[in-house]
């Protein structure tokens, strides 16, 4: 049966100038490029299609990886009626109409595969509207999204759907699309080998974009032409990197950058930062995150890291781009090469935990000021030793609440500048035990 939104090929359909992407759209699973982990022998989507028994599912993957094509092919594996909606252009009225029509078809014994593109763009209330129809089998829902379903879709809807992750197309898959186009058009792509590789690189894993690039090349070049890389770039435009500043790609790349720096892989950190900036990320956001890294992951192993971060931030705000970009690069290199320590972060977390646990305890009386007679009579400041008057300018007195006892929150590693801090702490602990005869403090992290 004809699917909703589809038109039968007319007598003059071949003259209608159908786009190459439409003419190349696979009609069978064997024609789909890539996604072997889902479509290979005994792979889950292949088994589902071969059995003819579909369950509701979400296809999650980057643009141009074949989500819409897969949904259409899955519909042909059964006698289900295919209905396609886009969350960009559809609202609750469109959904109600689709559900009502699906319910009528169900009464006559025919199921409905409802494909919803960009399903993450429906709000939470709209997503809730799917639940009864998915649950009672009125529709088999196939949703497509470029965003992480864990963040963008209701947990109730996710619990009723299988999640399948599609990958950006690799070089082999892209080359197979080129070969299919050459077979269909019965002519070779008029590109030299290095230009052909450049075309694949420009597509960046997006099959739809690759086909559009090929169509431009086929339309603008003579059949006997053979363009090199420079000539190719004259007729196609450099593609902007796929990067949404407020979406999943944003968080993936900042995570990659942060972990590369933590792992002291300076070159990888430079690459991920460049990816973000080339994609249009705000350099000030990047500098804020790098300043956080200087305190969280370098810390006191190199106290200069924070100063470098603040200086780079200040330099960029004064210079702007592109002159200020070098300040970001220098900061990335410095942080990547710096010794790493999260001891200050761990110490602060442990201290806050202790503060919540013992938040009502008074300081010991000897370290309280006594500006009045009453306070002196209560023992405030009694027995306080002014450290500058003590040997080595260190009294060794207790500064913790008396009911709490001493704790150790800060445990620096033997790395970078913290080696020196370790020596100082060990020296003061030795003096403290000698002068107060107190047991070593308990460690709390």
Coordinates of N, CA and C in Angstrom, one line a residue, residues 60 77 117 129 153 179 250 260 271-272 283 285 304 311 313 322 356 364 369 373 376 393 403 407 414 420 428 433:
X60 N 19.2 6.8 16.9 CA 20.0 7.9 17.3 C 21.3 7.9 16.5
X77 N 9.2 -4.1 5.1 CA 9.4 -5.5 5.6 C 8.2 -6.1 6.2
X117 N 10.5 12.1 12.6 CA 11.9 12.7 12.5 C 12.1 13.8 13.5
X129 N 2.0 12.1 24.9 CA 0.9 11.8 24.1 C 1.1 10.5 23.3
X153 N 14.5 12.7 25.7 CA 13.2 12.0 25.6 C 12.8 11.6 27.0
X179 N 30.2 4.8 -5.6 CA 30.2 3.8 -6.6 C 28.7 3.6 -7.1
X250 N 28.4 19.6 21.7 CA 29.1 20.6 22.6 C 29.6 19.9 23.8
X260 N 41.5 14.9 27.7 CA 42.8 14.9 27.1 C 43.8 15.7 27.9
X271 N 43.7 19.6 19.4 CA 42.7 19.3 18.4 C 41.3 19.5 18.8
X272 N 40.9 19.0 20.0 CA 39.5 19.2 20.4 C 39.2 20.7 20.6
X283 N 34.9 31.5 22.5 CA 36.2 31.3 23.2 C 36.2 31.6 24.7
X285 N 33.8 30.9 26.8 CA 33.4 29.6 27.4 C 34.5 28.7 27.6
X304 N 51.2 28.1 39.2 CA 51.2 29.0 38.1 C 50.1 28.7 37.1
X311 N 45.6 35.0 33.0 CA 46.3 35.8 32.0 C 45.9 35.6 30.6
X313 N 42.9 34.4 29.7 CA 41.6 35.0 29.6 C 41.6 36.5 29.4
X322 N 41.6 37.0 15.6 CA 42.4 35.8 15.8 C 43.7 36.0 16.7
X356 N 29.2 19.8 57.2 CA 27.8 19.3 57.2 C 27.6 18.4 58.4
X364 N 37.3 26.0 69.6 CA 37.9 25.9 70.9 C 38.0 27.3 71.6
X369 N 38.2 35.5 70.3 CA 38.6 36.8 70.9 C 37.7 37.1 72.1
X373 N 34.6 41.7 79.4 CA 34.9 41.0 80.6 C 34.2 39.7 80.7
X376 N 35.9 37.0 78.8 CA 37.2 36.6 79.4 C 36.8 35.7 80.6
X393 N 58.0 30.0 65.0 CA 56.7 30.6 64.7 C 55.6 29.6 64.5
X403 N 35.2 18.8 70.4 CA 34.5 17.6 70.3 C 34.8 16.8 69.1
X407 N 41.5 16.5 62.1 CA 41.2 15.8 60.8 C 42.3 16.2 59.8
X414 N 53.1 13.4 45.7 CA 54.6 13.7 45.5 C 54.8 14.1 44.0
X420 N 57.1 20.1 47.8 CA 57.5 21.0 48.8 C 56.4 21.2 49.9
X428 N 55.5 20.4 60.1 CA 54.6 21.0 61.1 C 53.9 19.8 61.9
X433 N 53.1 17.2 67.1 CA 53.1 16.0 68.0 C 54.1 16.2 69.1

